[in-house]
PDB file of C-alpha atoms in Angstrom:
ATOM      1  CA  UNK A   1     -50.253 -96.797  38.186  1.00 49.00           C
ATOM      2  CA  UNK A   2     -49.199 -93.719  36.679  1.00 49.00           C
ATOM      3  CA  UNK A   3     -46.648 -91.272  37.720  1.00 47.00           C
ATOM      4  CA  UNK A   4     -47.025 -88.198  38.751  1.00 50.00           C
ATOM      5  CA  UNK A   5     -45.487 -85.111  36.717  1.00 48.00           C
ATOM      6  CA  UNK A   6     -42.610 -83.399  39.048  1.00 48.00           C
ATOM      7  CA  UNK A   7     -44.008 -79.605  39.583  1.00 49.00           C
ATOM      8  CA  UNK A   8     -40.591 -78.756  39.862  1.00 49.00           C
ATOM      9  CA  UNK A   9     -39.505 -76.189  36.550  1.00 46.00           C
ATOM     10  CA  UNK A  10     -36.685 -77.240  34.949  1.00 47.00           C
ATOM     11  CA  UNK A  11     -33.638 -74.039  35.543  1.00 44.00           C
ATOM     12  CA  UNK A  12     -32.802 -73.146  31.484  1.00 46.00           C
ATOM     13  CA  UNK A  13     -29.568 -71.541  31.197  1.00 52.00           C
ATOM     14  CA  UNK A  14     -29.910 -67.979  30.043  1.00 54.00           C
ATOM     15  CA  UNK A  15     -27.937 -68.417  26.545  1.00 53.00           C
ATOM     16  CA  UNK A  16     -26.484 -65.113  24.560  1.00 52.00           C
ATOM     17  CA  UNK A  17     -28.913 -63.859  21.487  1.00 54.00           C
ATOM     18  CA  UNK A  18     -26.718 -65.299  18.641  1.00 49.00           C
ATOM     19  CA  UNK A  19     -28.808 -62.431  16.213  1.00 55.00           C
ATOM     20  CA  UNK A  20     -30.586 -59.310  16.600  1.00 59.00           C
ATOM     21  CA  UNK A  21     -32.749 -59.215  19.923  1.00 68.00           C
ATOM     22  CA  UNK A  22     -36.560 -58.961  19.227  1.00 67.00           C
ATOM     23  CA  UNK A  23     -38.192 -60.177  22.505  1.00 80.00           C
ATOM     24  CA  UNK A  24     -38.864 -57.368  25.266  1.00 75.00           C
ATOM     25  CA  UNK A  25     -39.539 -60.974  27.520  1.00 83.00           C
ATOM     26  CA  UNK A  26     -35.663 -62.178  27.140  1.00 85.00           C
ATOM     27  CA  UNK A  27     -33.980 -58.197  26.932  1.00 82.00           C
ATOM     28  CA  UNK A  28     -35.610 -58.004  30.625  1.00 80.00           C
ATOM     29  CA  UNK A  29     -34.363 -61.540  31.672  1.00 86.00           C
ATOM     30  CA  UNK A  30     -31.061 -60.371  30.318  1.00 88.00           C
ATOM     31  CA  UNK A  31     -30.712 -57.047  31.856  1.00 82.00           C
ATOM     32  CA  UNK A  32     -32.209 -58.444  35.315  1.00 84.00           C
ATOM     33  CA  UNK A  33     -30.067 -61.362  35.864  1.00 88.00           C
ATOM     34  CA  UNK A  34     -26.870 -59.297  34.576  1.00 86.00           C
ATOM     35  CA  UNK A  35     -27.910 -56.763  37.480  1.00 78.00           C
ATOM     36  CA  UNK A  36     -28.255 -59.527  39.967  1.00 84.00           C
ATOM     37  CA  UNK A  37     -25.064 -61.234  39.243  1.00 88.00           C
ATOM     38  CA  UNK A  38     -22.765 -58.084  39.243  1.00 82.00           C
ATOM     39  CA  UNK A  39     -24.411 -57.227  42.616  1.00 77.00           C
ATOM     40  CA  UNK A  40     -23.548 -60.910  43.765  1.00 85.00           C
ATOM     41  CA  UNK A  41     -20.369 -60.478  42.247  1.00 86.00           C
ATOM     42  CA  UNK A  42     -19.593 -56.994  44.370  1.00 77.00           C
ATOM     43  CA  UNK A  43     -20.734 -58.605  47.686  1.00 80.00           C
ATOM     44  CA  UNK A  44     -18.473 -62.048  47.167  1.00 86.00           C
ATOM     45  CA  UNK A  45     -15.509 -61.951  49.167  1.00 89.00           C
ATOM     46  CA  UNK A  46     -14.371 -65.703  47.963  1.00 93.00           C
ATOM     47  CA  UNK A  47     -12.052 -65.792  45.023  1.00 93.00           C
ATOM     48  CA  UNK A  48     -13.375 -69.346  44.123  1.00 94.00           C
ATOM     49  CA  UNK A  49     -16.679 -67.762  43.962  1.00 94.00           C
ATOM     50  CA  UNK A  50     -16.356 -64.172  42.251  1.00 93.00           C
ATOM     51  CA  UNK A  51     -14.545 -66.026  39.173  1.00 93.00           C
ATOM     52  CA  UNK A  52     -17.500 -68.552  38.994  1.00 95.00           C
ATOM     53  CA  UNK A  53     -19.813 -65.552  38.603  1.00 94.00           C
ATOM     54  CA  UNK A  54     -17.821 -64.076  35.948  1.00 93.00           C
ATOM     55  CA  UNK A  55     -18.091 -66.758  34.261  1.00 94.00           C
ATOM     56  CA  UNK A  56     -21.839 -67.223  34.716  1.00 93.00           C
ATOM     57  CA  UNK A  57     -21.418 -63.373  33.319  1.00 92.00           C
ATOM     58  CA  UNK A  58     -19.985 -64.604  30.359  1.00 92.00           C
ATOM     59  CA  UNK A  59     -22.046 -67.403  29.425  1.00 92.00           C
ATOM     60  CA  UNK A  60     -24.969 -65.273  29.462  1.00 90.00           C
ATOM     61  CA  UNK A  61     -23.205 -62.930  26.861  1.00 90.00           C
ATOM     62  CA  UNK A  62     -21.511 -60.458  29.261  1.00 88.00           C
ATOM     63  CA  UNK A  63     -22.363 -56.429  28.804  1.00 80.00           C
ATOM     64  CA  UNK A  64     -21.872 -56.744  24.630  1.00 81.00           C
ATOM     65  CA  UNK A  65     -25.782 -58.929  25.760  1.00 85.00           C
ATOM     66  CA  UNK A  66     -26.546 -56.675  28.251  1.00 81.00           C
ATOM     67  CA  UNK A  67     -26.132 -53.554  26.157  1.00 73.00           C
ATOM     68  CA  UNK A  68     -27.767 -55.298  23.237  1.00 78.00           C
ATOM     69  CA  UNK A  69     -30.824 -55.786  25.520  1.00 80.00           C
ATOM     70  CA  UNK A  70     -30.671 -52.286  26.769  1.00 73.00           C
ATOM     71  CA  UNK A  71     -30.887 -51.181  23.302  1.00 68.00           C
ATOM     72  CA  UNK A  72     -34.388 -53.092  22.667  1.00 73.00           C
ATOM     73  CA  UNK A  73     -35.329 -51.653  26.160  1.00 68.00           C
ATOM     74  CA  UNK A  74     -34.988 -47.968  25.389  1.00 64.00           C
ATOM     75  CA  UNK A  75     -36.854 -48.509  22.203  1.00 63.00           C
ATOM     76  CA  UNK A  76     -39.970 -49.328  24.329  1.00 66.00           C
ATOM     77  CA  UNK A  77     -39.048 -46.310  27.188  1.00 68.00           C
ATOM     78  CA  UNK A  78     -36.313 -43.813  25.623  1.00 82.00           C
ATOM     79  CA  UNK A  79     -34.400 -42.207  27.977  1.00 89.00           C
ATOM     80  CA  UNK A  80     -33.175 -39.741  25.268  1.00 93.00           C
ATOM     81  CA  UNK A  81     -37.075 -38.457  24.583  1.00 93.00           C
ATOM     82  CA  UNK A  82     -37.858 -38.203  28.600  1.00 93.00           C
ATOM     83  CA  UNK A  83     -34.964 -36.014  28.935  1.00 96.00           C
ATOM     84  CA  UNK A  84     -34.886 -34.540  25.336  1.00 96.00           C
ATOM     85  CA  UNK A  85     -38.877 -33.428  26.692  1.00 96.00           C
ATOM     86  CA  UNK A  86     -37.551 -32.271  30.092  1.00 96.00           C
ATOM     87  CA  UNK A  87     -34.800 -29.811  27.968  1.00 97.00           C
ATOM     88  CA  UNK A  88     -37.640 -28.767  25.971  1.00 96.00           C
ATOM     89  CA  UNK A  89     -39.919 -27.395  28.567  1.00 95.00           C
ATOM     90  CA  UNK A  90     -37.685 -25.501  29.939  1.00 94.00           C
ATOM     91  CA  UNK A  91     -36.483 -24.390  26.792  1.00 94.00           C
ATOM     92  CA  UNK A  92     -32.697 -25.109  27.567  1.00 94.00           C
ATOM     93  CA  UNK A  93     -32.613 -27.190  24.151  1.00 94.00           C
ATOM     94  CA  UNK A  94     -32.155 -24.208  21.827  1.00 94.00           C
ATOM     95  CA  UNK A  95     -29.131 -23.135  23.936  1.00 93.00           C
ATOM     96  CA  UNK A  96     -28.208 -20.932  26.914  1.00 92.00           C
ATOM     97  CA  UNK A  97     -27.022 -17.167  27.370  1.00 88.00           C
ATOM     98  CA  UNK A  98     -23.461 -16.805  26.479  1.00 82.00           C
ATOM     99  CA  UNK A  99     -23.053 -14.189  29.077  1.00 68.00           C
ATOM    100  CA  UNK A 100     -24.232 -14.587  32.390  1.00 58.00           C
ATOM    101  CA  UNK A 101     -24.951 -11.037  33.235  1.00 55.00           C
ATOM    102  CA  UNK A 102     -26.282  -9.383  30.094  1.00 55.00           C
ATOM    103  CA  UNK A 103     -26.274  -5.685  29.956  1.00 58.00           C
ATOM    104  CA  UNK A 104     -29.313  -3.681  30.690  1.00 58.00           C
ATOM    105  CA  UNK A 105     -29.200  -1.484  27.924  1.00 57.00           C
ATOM    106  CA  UNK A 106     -28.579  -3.744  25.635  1.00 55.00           C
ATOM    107  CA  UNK A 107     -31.421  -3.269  23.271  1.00 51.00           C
ATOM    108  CA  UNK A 108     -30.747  -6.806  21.156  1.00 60.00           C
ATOM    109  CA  UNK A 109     -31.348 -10.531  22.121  1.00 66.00           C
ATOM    110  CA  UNK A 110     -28.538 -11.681  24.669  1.00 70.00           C
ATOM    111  CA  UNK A 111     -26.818 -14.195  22.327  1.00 87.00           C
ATOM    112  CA  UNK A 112     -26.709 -18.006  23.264  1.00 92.00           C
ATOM    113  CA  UNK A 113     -24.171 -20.351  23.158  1.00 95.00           C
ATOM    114  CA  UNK A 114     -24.989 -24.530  22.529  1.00 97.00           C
ATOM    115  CA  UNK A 115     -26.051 -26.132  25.634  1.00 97.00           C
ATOM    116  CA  UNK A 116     -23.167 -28.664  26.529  1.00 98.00           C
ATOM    117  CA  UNK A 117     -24.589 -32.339  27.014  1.00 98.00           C
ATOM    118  CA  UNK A 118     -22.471 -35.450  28.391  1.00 98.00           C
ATOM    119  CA  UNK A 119     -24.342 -38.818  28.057  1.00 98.00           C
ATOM    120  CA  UNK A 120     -22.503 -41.184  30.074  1.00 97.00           C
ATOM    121  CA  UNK A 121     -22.904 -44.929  29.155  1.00 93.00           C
ATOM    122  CA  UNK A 122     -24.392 -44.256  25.479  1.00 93.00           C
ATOM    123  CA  UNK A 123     -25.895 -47.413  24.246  1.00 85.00           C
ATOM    124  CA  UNK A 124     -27.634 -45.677  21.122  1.00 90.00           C
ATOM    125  CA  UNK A 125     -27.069 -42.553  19.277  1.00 94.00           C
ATOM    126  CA  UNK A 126     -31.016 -41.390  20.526  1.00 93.00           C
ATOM    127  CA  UNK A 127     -29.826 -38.240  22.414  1.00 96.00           C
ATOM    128  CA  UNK A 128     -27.861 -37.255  19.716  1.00 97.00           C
ATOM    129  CA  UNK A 129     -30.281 -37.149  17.078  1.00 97.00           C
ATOM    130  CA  UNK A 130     -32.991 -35.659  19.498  1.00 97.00           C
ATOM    131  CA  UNK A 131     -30.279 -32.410  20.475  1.00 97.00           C
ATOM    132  CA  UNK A 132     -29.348 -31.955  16.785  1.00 97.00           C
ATOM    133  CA  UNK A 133     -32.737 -30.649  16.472  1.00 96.00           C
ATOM    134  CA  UNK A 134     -31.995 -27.587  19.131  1.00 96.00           C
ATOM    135  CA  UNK A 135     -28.494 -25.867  20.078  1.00 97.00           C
ATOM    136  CA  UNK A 136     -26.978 -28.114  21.602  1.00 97.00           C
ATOM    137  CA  UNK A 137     -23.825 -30.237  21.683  1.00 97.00           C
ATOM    138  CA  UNK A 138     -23.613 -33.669  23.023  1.00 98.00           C
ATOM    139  CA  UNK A 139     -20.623 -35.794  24.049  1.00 98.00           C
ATOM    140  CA  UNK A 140     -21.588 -39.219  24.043  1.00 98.00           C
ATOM    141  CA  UNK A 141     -19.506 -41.863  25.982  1.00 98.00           C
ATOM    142  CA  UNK A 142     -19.180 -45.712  26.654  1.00 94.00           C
ATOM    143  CA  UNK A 143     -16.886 -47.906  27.920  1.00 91.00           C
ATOM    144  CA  UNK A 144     -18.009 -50.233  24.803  1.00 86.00           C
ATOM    145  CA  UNK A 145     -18.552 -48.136  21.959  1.00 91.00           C
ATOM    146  CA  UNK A 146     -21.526 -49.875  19.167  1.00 85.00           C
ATOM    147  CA  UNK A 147     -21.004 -46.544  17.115  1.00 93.00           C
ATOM    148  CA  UNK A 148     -18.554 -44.242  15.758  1.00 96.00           C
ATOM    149  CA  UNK A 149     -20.354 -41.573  16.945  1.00 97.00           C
ATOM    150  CA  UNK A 150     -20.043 -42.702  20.620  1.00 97.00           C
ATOM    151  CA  UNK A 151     -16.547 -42.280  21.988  1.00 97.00           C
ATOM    152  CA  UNK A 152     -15.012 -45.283  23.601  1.00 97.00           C
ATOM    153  CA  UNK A 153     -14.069 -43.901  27.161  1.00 97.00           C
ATOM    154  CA  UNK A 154     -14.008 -44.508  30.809  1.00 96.00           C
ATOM    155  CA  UNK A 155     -15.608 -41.581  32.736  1.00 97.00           C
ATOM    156  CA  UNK A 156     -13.797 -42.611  35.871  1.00 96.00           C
ATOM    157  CA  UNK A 157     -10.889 -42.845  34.044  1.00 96.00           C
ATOM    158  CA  UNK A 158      -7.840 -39.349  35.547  1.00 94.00           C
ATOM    159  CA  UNK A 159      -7.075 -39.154  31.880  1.00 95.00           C
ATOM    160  CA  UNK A 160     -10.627 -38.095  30.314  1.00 96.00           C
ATOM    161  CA  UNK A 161     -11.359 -34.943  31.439  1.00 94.00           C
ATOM    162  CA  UNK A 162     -14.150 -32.882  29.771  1.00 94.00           C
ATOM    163  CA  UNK A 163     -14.640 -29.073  29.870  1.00 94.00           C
ATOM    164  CA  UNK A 164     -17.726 -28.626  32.494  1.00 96.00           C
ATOM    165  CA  UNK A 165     -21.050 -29.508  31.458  1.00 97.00           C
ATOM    166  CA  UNK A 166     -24.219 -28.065  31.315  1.00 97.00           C
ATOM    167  CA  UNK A 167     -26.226 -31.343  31.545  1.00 98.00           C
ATOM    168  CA  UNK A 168     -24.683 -34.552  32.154  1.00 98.00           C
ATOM    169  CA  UNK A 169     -26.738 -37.914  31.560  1.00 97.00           C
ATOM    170  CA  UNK A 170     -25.996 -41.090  33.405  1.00 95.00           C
ATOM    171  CA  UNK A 171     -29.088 -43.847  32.440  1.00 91.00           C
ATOM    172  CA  UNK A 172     -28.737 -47.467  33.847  1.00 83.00           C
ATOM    173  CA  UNK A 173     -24.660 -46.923  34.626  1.00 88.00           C
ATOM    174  CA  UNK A 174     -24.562 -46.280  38.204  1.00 88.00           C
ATOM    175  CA  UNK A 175     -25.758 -49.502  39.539  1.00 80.00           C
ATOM    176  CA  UNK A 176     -23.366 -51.009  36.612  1.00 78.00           C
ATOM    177  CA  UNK A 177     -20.172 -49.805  38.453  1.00 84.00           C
ATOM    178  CA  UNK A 178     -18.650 -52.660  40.330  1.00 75.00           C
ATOM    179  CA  UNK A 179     -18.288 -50.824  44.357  1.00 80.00           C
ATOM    180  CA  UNK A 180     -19.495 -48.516  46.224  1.00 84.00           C
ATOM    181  CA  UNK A 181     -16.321 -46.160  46.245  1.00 90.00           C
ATOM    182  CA  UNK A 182     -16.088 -46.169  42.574  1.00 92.00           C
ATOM    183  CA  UNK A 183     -20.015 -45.234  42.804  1.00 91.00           C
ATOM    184  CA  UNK A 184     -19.158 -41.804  45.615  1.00 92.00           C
ATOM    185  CA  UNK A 185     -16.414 -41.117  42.889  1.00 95.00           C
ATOM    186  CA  UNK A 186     -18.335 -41.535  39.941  1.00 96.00           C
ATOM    187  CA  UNK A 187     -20.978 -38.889  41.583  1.00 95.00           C
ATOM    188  CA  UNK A 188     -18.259 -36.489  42.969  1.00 95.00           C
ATOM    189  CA  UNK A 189     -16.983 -36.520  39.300  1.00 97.00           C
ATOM    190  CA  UNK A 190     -20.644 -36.009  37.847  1.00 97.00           C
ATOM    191  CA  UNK A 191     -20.915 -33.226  40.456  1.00 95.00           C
ATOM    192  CA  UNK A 192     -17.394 -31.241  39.993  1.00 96.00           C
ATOM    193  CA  UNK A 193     -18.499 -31.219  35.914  1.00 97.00           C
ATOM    194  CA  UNK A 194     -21.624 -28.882  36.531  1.00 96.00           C
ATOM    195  CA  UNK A 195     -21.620 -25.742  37.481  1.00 94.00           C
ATOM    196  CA  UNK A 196     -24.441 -23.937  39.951  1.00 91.00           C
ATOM    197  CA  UNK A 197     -27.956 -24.732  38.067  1.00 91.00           C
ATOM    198  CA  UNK A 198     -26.544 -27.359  35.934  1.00 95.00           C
ATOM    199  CA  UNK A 199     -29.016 -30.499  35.689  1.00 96.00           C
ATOM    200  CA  UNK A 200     -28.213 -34.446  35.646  1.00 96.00           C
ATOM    201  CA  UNK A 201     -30.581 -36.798  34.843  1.00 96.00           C
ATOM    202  CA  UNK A 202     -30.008 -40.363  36.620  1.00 93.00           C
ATOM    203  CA  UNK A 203     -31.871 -43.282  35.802  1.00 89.00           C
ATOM    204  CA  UNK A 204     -31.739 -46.740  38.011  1.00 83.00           C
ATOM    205  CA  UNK A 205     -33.399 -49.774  38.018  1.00 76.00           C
ATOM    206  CA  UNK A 206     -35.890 -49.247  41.117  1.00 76.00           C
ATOM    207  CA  UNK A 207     -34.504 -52.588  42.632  1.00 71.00           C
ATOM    208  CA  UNK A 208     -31.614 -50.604  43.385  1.00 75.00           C
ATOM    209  CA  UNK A 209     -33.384 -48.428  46.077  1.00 77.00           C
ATOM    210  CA  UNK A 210     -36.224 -50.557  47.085  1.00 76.00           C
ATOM    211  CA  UNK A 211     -33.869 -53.340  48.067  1.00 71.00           C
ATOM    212  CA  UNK A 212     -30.745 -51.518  48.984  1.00 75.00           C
ATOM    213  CA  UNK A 213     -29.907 -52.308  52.686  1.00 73.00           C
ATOM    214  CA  UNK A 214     -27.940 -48.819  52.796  1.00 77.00           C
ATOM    215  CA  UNK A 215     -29.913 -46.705  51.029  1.00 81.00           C
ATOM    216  CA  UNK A 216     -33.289 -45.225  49.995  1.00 81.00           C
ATOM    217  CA  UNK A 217     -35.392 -43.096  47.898  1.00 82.00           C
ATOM    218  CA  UNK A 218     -34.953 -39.952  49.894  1.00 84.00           C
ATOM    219  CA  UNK A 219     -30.944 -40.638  50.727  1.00 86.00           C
ATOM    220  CA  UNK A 220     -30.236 -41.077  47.858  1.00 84.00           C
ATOM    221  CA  UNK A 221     -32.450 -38.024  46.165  1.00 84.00           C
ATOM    222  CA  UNK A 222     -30.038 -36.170  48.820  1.00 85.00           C
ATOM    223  CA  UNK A 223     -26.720 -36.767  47.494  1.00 84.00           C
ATOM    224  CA  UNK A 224     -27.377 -34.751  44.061  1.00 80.00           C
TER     225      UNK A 224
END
């Protein structure tokens, strides 16, 4: 009599890419499952616990495998073009007026000054190349630099403070930082750096809302 085959899947550790990441299928197991583990993580009150999740963290390749994945992500949907397009329409991409209050009588152009761009969590150098086509100038950021063009910084950090912004750019960083006060003072920061009629662009997984047991959609549209 033969046996019957267990229906039961076998759980495969998620390993670290040891090359360049190709496959959309493992970048989204990657970036999921690092999400879902820092949450864990955040929640755990038992020391025991919280270090076995870092270490399930690190197995996996940590956020050097997360931002790798990331990176093939944002190849598929760029952040930098959606907001690049957004600049564009409104024509803030080719600068803004250097003087608030132009004169009247002034019978010439008002002059413009380069529109001043933060990109918080920089994985890529996208945004970058995008503004260098209008007048703008961009400050890209990361915590773990994979260019010399990004600057290796922590935004939360009392000792990097940049001149206020015109447009500040936080994609797939918020739900990255590990509480919920460090979250309030990661916005309050992102707040104090624009001025009236400056624009952020925040992008979140939508797990983060539709699953959140203390906030939603509209709550959380509220706080910018």
């Amino acid at each position: 009599m033969s046996k019957k085959k267990s229906s039961k899947k076998k759980v495969v550790p998620l390993k670290p890419p040891t090359k360049v990441l190709k496959s959309r299928t493992l970048a989204r197991k990657i970036t999921t499952k690092f999400h879902k583990l820092t949450s864990k993580k955040e929640a755990e009150k038992d020391p025991k616990r919280i270090r076995e999740l870092e270490e399930e963290i690190e197995e996996m390749g940590g956020r050097d495998a997360y931002q790798k994945a990331s990176q093939l992500n944002t190849s598929i949907f760029s952040t930098s073009k959606w907001v690049w397009g957004k600049l564009s329409h409104t024509g803030r991409n080719f600068g803004v007026p250097s003087s608030p209050s132009p004169s009247p009588l002034a019978s010439a152009r008002p002059s413009k000054r380069p529109l001043k761009i933060l990109e918080i969590g920089a994985i890529n150098t996208q945004l970058q190349t995008y503004t260098s086509k209008g007048n703008c100038s961009t400050l890209s950021i990361d915590l773990n630099s994979q260019s010399p063009q990004i600057q290796e910084a922590n935004f939360l950090s009392p000792h990097f403070n940049p001149v206020q912004q015109d447009v500040i750019v936080c994609s797939m960083v918020l739900n990255c930082v590990p509480n919920a006060s460090l979250r309030g003072e990661m916005i309050n920061k992102i707040n104090g750096l624009l001025p009236l009629g400056g624009e952020v662009f925040v992008v979140l997984p939508l797990l983060c809302l539709k699953q959140s047991q203390f906030i939603n959609r509209k709550s959380y549209e509220n706080i910018w």
